[in-house]
Tab-separated table of C-alpha atoms in Angstrom:
chain	number	residue	atom	x	y	z
A	276	MET	CA	87.046	127.557	122.401
A	277	GLU	CA	90.323	128.436	123.838
A	278	PHE	CA	91.046	124.809	124.598
A	279	TYR	CA	90.739	124.065	120.799
A	280	ILE	CA	92.586	126.750	119.399
A	281	PRO	CA	96.170	125.175	119.902
A	282	ILE	CA	94.684	121.704	118.550
A	283	ILE	CA	93.126	123.199	115.611
A	284	GLY	CA	96.458	125.331	115.025
A	285	LEU	CA	98.570	122.351	115.178
A	286	GLY	CA	96.232	120.856	112.734
A	287	VAL	CA	96.586	123.585	110.252
A	288	ALA	CA	100.287	123.483	110.815
A	289	VAL	CA	100.585	119.859	109.873
A	290	PHE	CA	98.082	120.522	106.896
A	291	THR	CA	100.257	123.390	105.702
A	292	LEU	CA	103.526	121.357	106.000
A	293	ILE	CA	101.979	118.278	103.748
A	294	PHE	CA	100.622	120.817	101.378
A	295	LEU	CA	103.802	122.747	100.842
A	296	VAL	CA	105.726	119.616	100.532
A	297	LEU	CA	103.373	118.026	98.007
A	298	ARG	CA	101.927	120.789	95.963
A	299	THR	CA	104.519	123.611	95.754
A	300	ARG	CA	108.186	124.071	95.128
A	301	ILE	CA	108.782	124.910	98.741
A	302	HIS	CA	111.450	122.670	100.276
A	303	VAL	CA	110.745	120.423	103.376
A	304	LEU	CA	113.213	122.706	105.552
A	305	LEU	CA	111.097	125.864	104.657
A	306	ALA	CA	107.867	124.097	105.127
A	307	MET	CA	108.860	122.433	108.647
A	308	LEU	CA	109.728	126.292	109.541
A	309	ILE	CA	106.460	127.522	108.513
A	310	ALA	CA	104.540	124.985	110.027
A	311	ALA	CA	106.730	125.562	113.449
A	312	VAL	CA	105.582	129.285	113.341
A	313	ILE	CA	101.924	128.421	112.892
A	314	ALA	CA	101.800	125.792	115.750
A	315	GLY	CA	103.515	128.265	118.085
A	316	ILE	CA	101.257	131.346	117.576
A	317	ALA	CA	98.321	129.061	117.673
A	318	GLY	CA	100.001	127.568	120.904
A	319	GLY	CA	99.990	130.935	122.730
A	320	LEU	CA	103.562	132.040	121.743
A	321	THR	CA	104.288	135.544	120.758
A	322	MET	CA	106.011	135.979	117.358
A	323	GLY	CA	109.336	136.960	119.169
A	324	ASN	CA	109.248	133.895	121.207
A	325	VAL	CA	108.487	131.640	118.356
A	326	VAL	CA	111.657	132.459	116.783
A	327	GLU	CA	113.810	132.235	119.826
A	328	VAL	CA	112.286	128.766	120.659
A	329	ILE	CA	112.824	127.535	116.689
A	330	ALA	CA	116.518	128.565	117.283
A	331	LYS	CA	116.730	126.791	120.423
A	332	GLY	CA	115.182	123.765	119.340
A	333	PHE	CA	117.238	123.727	116.150
A	334	GLY	CA	120.262	123.900	117.782
A	335	SER	CA	119.839	121.520	120.640
A	336	THR	CA	118.944	118.938	118.438
A	337	LEU	CA	121.981	119.335	115.944
A	338	GLY	CA	123.989	119.821	119.135
A	339	ASN	CA	123.082	116.498	119.986
A	340	ILE	CA	123.432	114.528	116.806
A	341	GLY	CA	124.903	116.514	114.135
A	342	ILE	CA	128.516	115.562	114.641
A	343	VAL	CA	127.417	111.860	114.596
A	344	ILE	CA	125.575	112.009	111.336
A	345	GLY	CA	128.557	113.646	109.548
A	346	LEU	CA	130.963	111.185	110.903
A	347	GLY	CA	128.658	108.206	110.356
A	348	ILE	CA	128.386	109.340	106.620
A	349	MET	CA	132.041	109.837	106.215
A	350	MET	CA	132.439	106.220	107.572
A	351	GLY	CA	129.784	104.975	105.235
A	352	ARG	CA	131.700	106.580	102.180
A	353	ILE	CA	134.980	105.079	102.952
A	354	LEU	CA	133.282	101.685	103.136
A	355	GLU	CA	131.730	102.284	99.617
A	356	VAL	CA	134.528	103.274	97.681
A	357	SER	CA	136.988	100.848	99.347
A	358	GLY	CA	135.183	97.862	98.114
A	359	ALA	CA	134.665	96.748	101.974
A	360	THR	CA	130.751	96.562	101.211
A	361	GLU	CA	131.401	93.867	98.263
A	362	GLN	CA	133.688	91.927	100.429
A	363	ILE	CA	131.409	91.372	102.994
A	364	ALA	CA	128.645	90.253	100.752
A	365	TYR	CA	131.058	87.749	98.959
A	366	SER	CA	132.119	86.306	102.127
A	367	LEU	CA	128.598	85.803	103.466
A	368	ILE	CA	127.558	84.139	100.147
A	369	LYS	CA	130.682	81.879	100.144
A	370	TRP	CA	129.883	80.735	103.762
A	371	LEU	CA	125.836	80.161	103.221
A	372	GLY	CA	126.717	78.288	99.862
A	373	LYS	CA	124.590	77.771	96.731
A	374	LYS	CA	120.762	78.156	96.950
A	375	HIS	CA	120.971	80.187	99.769
A	376	GLU	CA	121.905	83.787	98.195
A	377	GLU	CA	118.850	85.514	99.219
A	378	TRP	CA	119.876	84.921	102.705
A	379	ALA	CA	123.315	85.891	102.242
A	380	LEU	CA	122.149	89.224	100.500
A	381	THR	CA	119.530	89.748	103.328
A	382	ILE	CA	122.266	89.843	105.896
A	383	THR	CA	124.678	91.947	103.955
A	384	GLY	CA	121.927	94.657	103.589
A	385	TYR	CA	121.301	94.178	107.344
A	386	ILE	CA	124.879	94.732	107.831
A	387	VAL	CA	125.861	97.222	105.449
A	388	SER	CA	122.928	99.793	105.676
A	389	ILE	CA	123.533	100.724	109.300
A	390	PRO	CA	126.530	103.104	108.186
A	391	ILE	CA	125.751	103.235	104.311
A	392	PHE	CA	122.720	105.227	102.714
A	393	VAL	CA	120.390	102.621	101.548
A	394	ASN	CA	120.109	103.920	98.061
A	395	SER	CA	123.976	103.999	97.606
A	396	ALA	CA	124.243	100.657	98.998
A	397	PHE	CA	121.306	99.084	96.703
A	398	VAL	CA	123.355	100.543	93.567
A	399	ILE	CA	126.542	99.026	94.950
A	400	LEU	CA	125.367	95.711	95.710
A	401	TYR	CA	122.772	95.265	93.064
A	402	PRO	CA	125.200	93.973	90.165
A	403	LEU	CA	126.300	91.321	92.492
A	404	ALA	CA	122.597	90.061	93.023
A	405	LYS	CA	122.334	90.151	89.152
A	406	ALA	CA	125.545	88.188	88.705
A	407	LEU	CA	124.262	85.616	91.285
A	408	ALA	CA	121.037	85.418	89.462
A	409	LYS	CA	122.471	84.334	86.248
A	410	LYS	CA	125.430	82.035	87.605
A	411	GLY	CA	122.907	80.144	90.031
A	412	LYS	CA	119.850	80.204	87.717
A	413	ARG	CA	118.056	82.059	90.666
A	414	ASN	CA	115.208	84.422	90.328
A	415	ILE	CA	116.246	87.995	90.244
A	416	LEU	CA	113.286	89.187	92.109
A	417	THR	CA	113.755	87.095	95.257
A	418	LEU	CA	117.438	88.048	95.192
A	419	GLY	CA	116.558	91.784	94.421
A	420	VAL	CA	114.046	92.134	97.061
A	421	ALA	CA	115.800	90.183	99.782
A	422	LEU	CA	118.835	92.729	99.222
A	423	ALA	CA	116.470	95.767	99.401
A	424	GLY	CA	114.602	94.178	102.119
A	425	GLY	CA	117.717	93.832	104.412
A	426	LEU	CA	118.839	97.222	103.620
A	427	VAL	CA	115.715	99.348	104.186
A	428	VAL	CA	115.029	98.048	107.622
A	429	THR	CA	118.349	98.874	109.216
A	430	HIS	CA	118.246	102.103	107.260
A	431	HIS	CA	114.704	103.034	108.777
A	432	VAL	CA	115.511	101.965	112.393
A	433	VAL	CA	119.318	101.593	113.185
A	434	PRO	CA	121.578	104.358	113.838
A	435	PRO	CA	123.885	106.034	112.824
A	436	THR	CA	121.890	106.559	109.477
A	437	PRO	CA	120.544	110.012	109.811
A	438	GLY	CA	116.719	109.243	110.158
A	439	PRO	CA	116.951	107.113	113.580
A	440	LEU	CA	119.434	109.268	114.739
A	441	GLY	CA	117.492	112.407	114.499
A	442	VAL	CA	114.622	110.667	116.249
A	443	ALA	CA	116.874	109.602	118.913
A	444	GLY	CA	117.760	113.136	119.489
A	445	ILE	CA	114.357	114.721	119.151
A	446	PHE	CA	113.220	111.918	122.011
A	447	GLY	CA	116.124	112.398	124.261
A	448	VAL	CA	116.998	108.709	123.872
A	449	SER	CA	120.703	107.299	124.233
A	450	ILE	CA	122.088	106.356	120.614
A	451	GLY	CA	123.437	103.047	122.135
A	452	THR	CA	120.029	102.139	123.306
A	453	MET	CA	118.420	102.991	120.159
A	454	MET	CA	120.835	101.058	118.118
A	455	LEU	CA	120.565	97.925	120.263
A	456	ALA	CA	116.631	98.081	120.199
A	457	GLY	CA	116.774	98.944	116.404
A	458	MET	CA	119.120	95.937	115.564
A	459	ILE	CA	116.836	93.667	117.664
A	460	LEU	CA	113.564	94.835	116.039
A	461	ALA	CA	115.111	94.717	112.621
A	462	VAL	CA	115.701	91.193	112.525
A	463	PRO	CA	112.241	89.234	112.401
A	464	CYS	CA	111.362	92.222	109.707
A	465	VAL	CA	114.231	91.076	107.416
A	466	ILE	CA	113.481	87.454	107.927
A	467	GLY	CA	109.710	88.286	106.911
A	468	ILE	CA	110.681	90.118	103.911
A	469	THR	CA	113.218	87.255	102.655
A	470	PHE	CA	110.588	84.677	103.042
A	471	TYR	CA	108.247	86.965	101.021
A	472	ALA	CA	111.234	87.275	98.454
A	473	LYS	CA	111.253	83.560	98.448
A	474	TRP	CA	107.622	83.444	97.395
A	475	LEU	CA	108.251	85.775	94.529
A	476	GLU	CA	109.867	83.088	92.491
A	477	ILE	CA	106.903	81.033	92.683
A	478	LYS	CA	104.745	83.937	91.654
A	479	TYR	CA	106.854	85.411	88.894
A	480	PRO	CA	109.057	82.295	87.426
A	481	GLU	CA	109.638	84.400	84.129
A	482	TYR	CA	112.111	86.668	86.416
A	483	PHE	CA	114.786	83.785	86.338
A	484	PHE	CA	115.888	85.785	83.603
A	485	ALA	CA	114.518	89.414	83.872
A	486	ASP	CA	116.576	90.616	80.858
A	487	THR	CA	117.472	89.068	77.499
A	488	GLU	CA	120.582	86.459	77.539
A	489	GLU	CA	122.703	88.908	75.969
A	490	ASN	CA	122.058	91.680	78.111
A	491	SER	CA	122.692	89.381	81.121
A	492	GLN	CA	126.170	88.523	80.047
A	493	GLN	CA	126.898	91.694	79.247
A	494	ILE	CA	126.264	92.929	82.953
A	495	HIS	CA	127.876	89.759	84.226
A	496	GLN	CA	130.864	90.387	82.445
A	497	HIS	CA	131.051	93.886	83.097
A	498	TYR	CA	130.740	93.355	86.682
A	499	MET	CA	133.414	90.484	86.829
A	500	GLU	CA	135.830	92.714	85.101
A	501	GLU	CA	135.473	95.508	87.572
A	502	LYS	CA	135.616	92.850	90.523
A	503	ALA	CA	139.187	91.649	88.887
A	504	ASN	CA	140.329	95.220	88.570
A	505	LYS	CA	139.378	96.232	92.187
A	506	PRO	CA	141.353	94.375	94.678
A	507	LEU	CA	139.028	94.052	97.970
A	508	PRO	CA	140.511	94.481	101.466
A	509	SER	CA	140.033	91.461	103.548
A	510	LEU	CA	136.866	90.619	105.584
A	511	PHE	CA	138.323	91.317	108.993
A	512	LEU	CA	139.254	95.038	107.741
A	513	SER	CA	135.970	95.366	106.032
A	514	PHE	CA	134.125	94.289	109.205
A	515	LEU	CA	136.394	96.426	111.685
A	516	PRO	CA	135.045	99.982	110.870
A	517	ILE	CA	131.566	98.836	111.531
A	518	ILE	CA	132.290	96.459	114.434
A	519	VAL	CA	134.202	98.788	116.565
A	520	PRO	CA	131.996	101.755	117.272
A	521	ILE	CA	128.795	99.400	117.783
A	522	ALA	CA	131.001	97.563	120.152
A	523	LEU	CA	132.342	100.452	122.246
A	524	ILE	CA	128.621	102.065	122.035
A	525	PHE	CA	127.211	98.640	123.804
A	526	ILE	CA	129.984	98.372	126.123
A	527	ASN	CA	129.008	101.918	127.546
A	528	VAL	CA	125.344	101.084	127.459
A	529	ILE	CA	126.033	97.785	129.480
A	530	ASN	CA	128.369	99.778	131.964
A	531	GLY	CA	125.504	102.393	132.396
A	532	LEU	CA	123.215	99.439	133.412
A	533	LEU	CA	125.888	97.817	135.749
A	534	LEU	CA	126.268	100.997	137.296
A	535	ARG	CA	122.917	100.786	138.602
A	536	ILE	CA	123.563	97.598	140.531
A	537	ASN	CA	123.963	98.050	144.321
A	538	VAL	CA	127.607	96.577	144.198
A	539	LEU	CA	128.693	99.119	141.739
A	540	ALA	CA	126.878	101.791	142.703
A	541	GLY	CA	129.146	104.928	143.022
A	542	LYS	CA	132.055	103.518	140.855
A	543	GLU	CA	131.390	105.489	137.825
A	544	ASN	CA	134.731	107.455	138.534
A	545	HIS	CA	136.733	104.187	138.315
A	546	LEU	CA	139.268	104.374	135.308
A	547	TYR	CA	137.648	101.451	133.595
A	548	PHE	CA	134.115	103.166	133.478
A	549	GLN	CA	135.762	106.655	132.599
A	550	VAL	CA	137.657	105.065	129.648
A	551	PHE	CA	134.591	103.459	128.092
A	552	ASP	CA	132.370	106.332	128.824
A	553	PHE	CA	134.623	108.476	126.814
A	554	LEU	CA	135.234	105.909	124.018
A	555	GLY	CA	131.751	104.727	123.982
A	556	SER	CA	130.320	108.111	123.344
A	557	PRO	CA	128.835	108.057	119.765
A	558	ILE	CA	131.034	111.090	118.658
A	559	ILE	CA	134.348	109.299	119.951
A	560	ALA	CA	133.428	106.002	118.834
A	561	LEU	CA	132.480	106.827	115.220
A	562	ALA	CA	135.511	109.337	114.905
A	563	ILE	CA	137.677	106.167	115.741
A	564	SER	CA	135.583	104.156	113.173
A	565	VAL	CA	136.422	106.988	110.353
A	566	LEU	CA	140.183	106.632	111.294
A	567	LEU	CA	140.160	102.909	111.018
A	568	ALA	CA	138.314	103.141	108.001
A	569	VAL	CA	140.850	105.529	106.286
A	570	TYR	CA	143.922	103.824	107.625
A	571	THR	CA	143.019	100.225	107.116
A	572	LEU	CA	140.635	100.138	104.115
A	573	MET	CA	142.656	102.758	101.802
A	574	PRO	CA	146.137	102.525	103.190
A	575	LYS	CA	147.691	103.434	99.760
A	576	VAL	CA	145.382	106.102	98.795
A	577	SER	CA	146.644	109.674	98.587
A	578	LYS	CA	145.935	112.148	101.214
A	579	HIS	CA	144.070	114.452	98.294
A	580	GLU	CA	141.717	111.457	97.378
A	581	VAL	CA	141.005	110.271	100.546
A	582	ILE	CA	139.827	113.876	101.456
A	583	GLU	CA	137.937	114.128	98.295
A	584	HIS	CA	135.945	110.667	99.180
A	585	LEU	CA	135.099	112.267	102.635
A	586	GLU	CA	133.920	115.456	101.530
A	587	ALA	CA	131.941	113.733	98.641
A	588	GLY	CA	130.070	112.026	101.389
A	589	LEU	CA	129.687	115.080	103.434
A	590	GLN	CA	128.083	116.997	100.375
A	591	THR	CA	125.008	114.605	101.289
A	592	VAL	CA	124.754	115.661	104.675
A	593	GLY	CA	123.727	119.200	104.675
A	594	ILE	CA	120.103	118.949	103.778
A	595	ILE	CA	119.773	116.019	106.289
A	596	LEU	CA	121.085	118.101	109.317
A	597	LEU	CA	118.849	121.157	108.130
A	598	VAL	CA	115.712	118.868	107.966
A	599	THR	CA	116.630	117.275	111.150
A	600	GLY	CA	117.177	120.503	112.951
A	601	ALA	CA	113.821	121.860	111.505
A	602	GLY	CA	112.242	118.782	112.859
A	603	GLY	CA	113.772	119.534	116.408
A	604	ALA	CA	112.426	123.253	115.892
A	605	LEU	CA	108.997	122.176	115.531
A	606	GLY	CA	109.089	119.814	118.433
A	607	ALA	CA	110.614	122.565	120.746
A	608	VAL	CA	107.756	125.101	119.428
A	609	LEU	CA	105.193	122.149	120.692
A	610	ASN	CA	106.815	121.702	123.815
A	611	GLU	CA	107.199	125.283	125.039
A	612	SER	CA	103.482	126.127	123.909
A	613	SER	CA	100.140	124.899	125.544
A	614	THR	CA	99.518	122.507	122.550
A	615	GLY	CA	101.879	119.525	123.812
A	616	LYS	CA	100.372	119.617	127.265
A	617	LEU	CA	96.688	119.765	125.849
A	618	LEU	CA	97.352	116.830	123.408
A	619	ALA	CA	99.166	114.946	126.000
A	620	GLN	CA	96.005	115.069	128.390
A	621	TYR	CA	93.636	113.821	125.676
A	622	ILE	CA	95.883	111.326	124.261
A	623	ALA	CA	96.100	109.875	127.911
A	624	GLY	CA	92.387	108.963	127.801
A	625	LEU	CA	92.339	107.324	124.696
A	626	PRO	CA	91.889	103.418	124.593
A	627	ILE	CA	95.489	102.717	122.813
A	628	THR	CA	99.062	102.995	124.232
A	629	PRO	CA	100.549	106.347	123.907
A	630	VAL	CA	103.767	104.904	122.290
A	631	LEU	CA	101.737	103.959	119.280
A	632	ILE	CA	101.190	107.603	118.816
A	633	PRO	CA	104.224	108.492	117.004
A	634	PHE	CA	103.973	105.076	115.006
A	635	ILE	CA	100.663	106.210	113.477
A	636	ILE	CA	101.686	109.476	112.583
A	637	ALA	CA	104.887	108.275	110.988
A	638	THR	CA	102.411	105.829	108.994
A	639	LEU	CA	100.468	108.698	107.833
A	640	ILE	CA	103.171	111.018	106.889
A	641	ARG	CA	104.941	108.214	104.820
A	642	ILE	CA	101.886	107.353	102.814
A	643	ILE	CA	100.949	110.983	102.175
A	644	GLN	CA	104.578	112.261	101.203
A	645	GLY	CA	106.855	109.336	100.921
A	646	SER	CA	110.113	109.878	102.333
A	647	GLY	CA	110.929	107.500	105.342
A	648	THR	CA	113.473	110.051	106.985
A	649	VAL	CA	111.021	113.160	106.682
A	650	ALA	CA	108.208	110.961	108.050
A	651	MET	CA	109.805	109.676	111.217
A	652	ILE	CA	111.479	113.031	111.742
A	653	THR	CA	108.164	114.764	111.476
A	654	SER	CA	106.287	112.148	113.581
A	655	ALA	CA	108.947	112.750	116.408
A	656	SER	CA	108.727	116.373	116.328
A	657	ILE	CA	105.100	116.288	116.779
A	658	SER	CA	104.720	113.381	119.158
A	659	ALA	CA	107.839	113.737	121.490
A	660	PRO	CA	106.704	117.050	123.426
A	661	ILE	CA	103.374	115.408	123.934
A	662	ILE	CA	103.910	111.862	125.219
A	663	SER	CA	106.779	113.025	127.075
A	664	GLN	CA	104.322	114.598	129.343
A	665	ILE	CA	102.364	111.469	129.718
A	666	PRO	CA	103.455	109.459	132.983
A	667	ASP	CA	104.974	105.867	132.442
A	668	ILE	CA	105.874	106.283	128.992
A	669	ASN	CA	109.201	104.483	127.648
A	670	MET	CA	110.603	107.028	125.156
A	671	LEU	CA	112.873	104.286	123.693
A	672	VAL	CA	109.986	102.313	122.614
A	673	ALA	CA	108.089	105.625	121.282
A	674	ALA	CA	111.334	106.635	119.387
A	675	GLN	CA	111.450	103.427	117.722
A	676	ALA	CA	107.881	103.603	116.975
A	677	ALA	CA	108.400	106.697	114.951
A	678	ALA	CA	111.096	105.016	112.981
A	679	MET	CA	109.184	101.858	112.526
A	680	GLY	CA	105.960	103.436	111.426
A	681	SER	CA	108.088	105.224	108.447
A	682	LEU	CA	108.330	101.667	106.917
A	683	PHE	CA	104.806	101.610	105.808
A	684	PHE	CA	103.747	100.852	102.079
A	685	GLY	CA	106.863	102.288	100.041
A	686	TYR	CA	105.469	103.111	96.759
A	687	PHE	CA	105.403	105.884	93.945
A	688	ASN	CA	106.551	108.849	96.026
A	689	ASP	CA	109.293	107.003	97.470
A	690	SER	CA	112.795	107.215	95.609
A	691	LEU	CA	113.614	103.524	96.539
A	692	PHE	CA	110.607	102.256	95.071
A	693	TRP	CA	111.540	103.403	91.661
A	694	MET	CA	115.271	102.358	92.072
A	695	VAL	CA	114.395	98.674	93.170
A	696	ASN	CA	111.719	98.326	90.406
A	697	ARG	CA	113.522	100.120	87.444
A	698	MET	CA	116.916	98.175	88.211
A	699	MET	CA	115.007	94.887	88.182
A	700	GLY	CA	113.184	95.859	85.006
A	701	ILE	CA	109.723	96.000	86.377
A	702	LYS	CA	106.986	98.292	84.719
A	703	ASP	CA	103.743	97.327	85.372
A	704	ALA	CA	102.349	99.484	88.322
A	705	LYS	CA	100.265	96.502	90.241
A	706	GLN	CA	103.648	94.323	89.812
A	707	GLN	CA	105.893	97.276	91.186
A	708	MET	CA	103.460	97.394	94.325
A	709	ILE	CA	103.499	93.665	94.700
A	710	VAL	CA	107.400	93.405	94.567
A	711	TRP	CA	108.285	96.656	96.654
A	712	SER	CA	105.457	98.157	98.472
A	713	ILE	CA	103.902	94.780	100.187
A	714	PRO	CA	107.299	93.771	101.457
A	715	THR	CA	108.170	96.963	103.234
A	716	THR	CA	104.442	96.930	104.791
A	717	ILE	CA	105.337	93.067	105.895
A	718	ALA	CA	108.467	94.798	107.854
A	719	TRP	CA	105.810	97.577	109.149
A	720	GLY	CA	103.536	94.934	110.534
A	721	ILE	CA	106.098	92.687	111.909
A	722	GLY	CA	108.010	95.607	113.557
A	723	LEU	CA	104.373	96.854	115.375
A	724	CYS	CA	104.192	93.492	116.775
A	725	GLY	CA	107.900	93.641	117.903
A	726	LEU	CA	107.215	97.411	119.247
A	727	LEU	CA	104.094	96.063	121.384
A	728	LEU	CA	106.295	93.206	122.737
A	729	LEU	CA	109.136	95.468	123.732
A	730	ASN	CA	106.763	98.062	125.524
A	731	LEU	CA	105.160	95.118	127.279
A	732	ILE	CA	108.636	93.799	128.568
A	733	MET	CA	110.050	97.347	129.359
């Protein structure tokens, strides 16, 4: 019976977490802390030890990624208010030409959702999709879903968005390798969503004009007036704050691989490697990005206004940091107690690869409570202490599995589900699921195939 007590305790903790989030007014932060206490005591920790481990796990998780989350959100905020996001979209549409608007919007979403919150990015870019649908006589469902699909995938799997950043911290994975793997895995997912979006214009031809002609004209006129009154930065400057940190982090990752080669072994103190080890650390790379964004995208804006924009972005980061830290606390409790070791022994004997455990947990949490960020953080918190004790597990693949699993079937309890459907004027529940729940599930399925292939290669 003693063998089963920690397992039962974890089950009770997870059930309590889900019940508190869904059925009570208790915030997910408190719910995760309560779950951590239950799991810790059931796992053999004393009450005093539980509090100590929670504080330690909370602090160590935020110590790894807290500053990075803050800097990423500040950079994303400047991209929003400066018009850099729209400039990227306009340029891609111009390059790809007429009748390829959906691919331009997909690529735009793929790029801009790396630093910008998916909901904010959709609100900023949807008027562009609307104007393109009217001007090019295209189906608004095709353009809207292509845009949202590009946004949602990288939001879920590519740092520095907070969810995958938190997962990387909990699994102890390099942010650079998490970013590289996420960008590769995201490509087939967004391609799959775009092809589905193209099929929607066949299924729902009536959405070539989603609103009345008068309303469409008003939207288009308002959008063009806004565009005319808002001088946009150049494409080069718009891309610069996104490309520079990614390039610095990738160079650092590649240098780490080069130092493993016999010819370069022991050369880590060379000036080149030292410089890029510093510049390529996520904190420094994103700090440089914020400085570039402020001084190149808003050169004539007053100091007071710039600080206001930056602080407006930071107002959204507090609860994300707390929830991420609470996830780290829950993971630390499972790691310190006997629960993680017992489950690791059991899972090692299952007829599935253990890296799919975080994927399965994230999928279940996502369908139960809706938030992709909460699903992946909870999954990472529960699974990382368990599978880290199983030999020959690639923690990068496991971390991406937690992130990818949280894409599953976005529906009524997901805020983006309502935003996408309402902005496109879809009111029927069945049609809402066809338009948005199925595309996210397509990305989830393609992502699963990508994970299995990555696990096989690595």
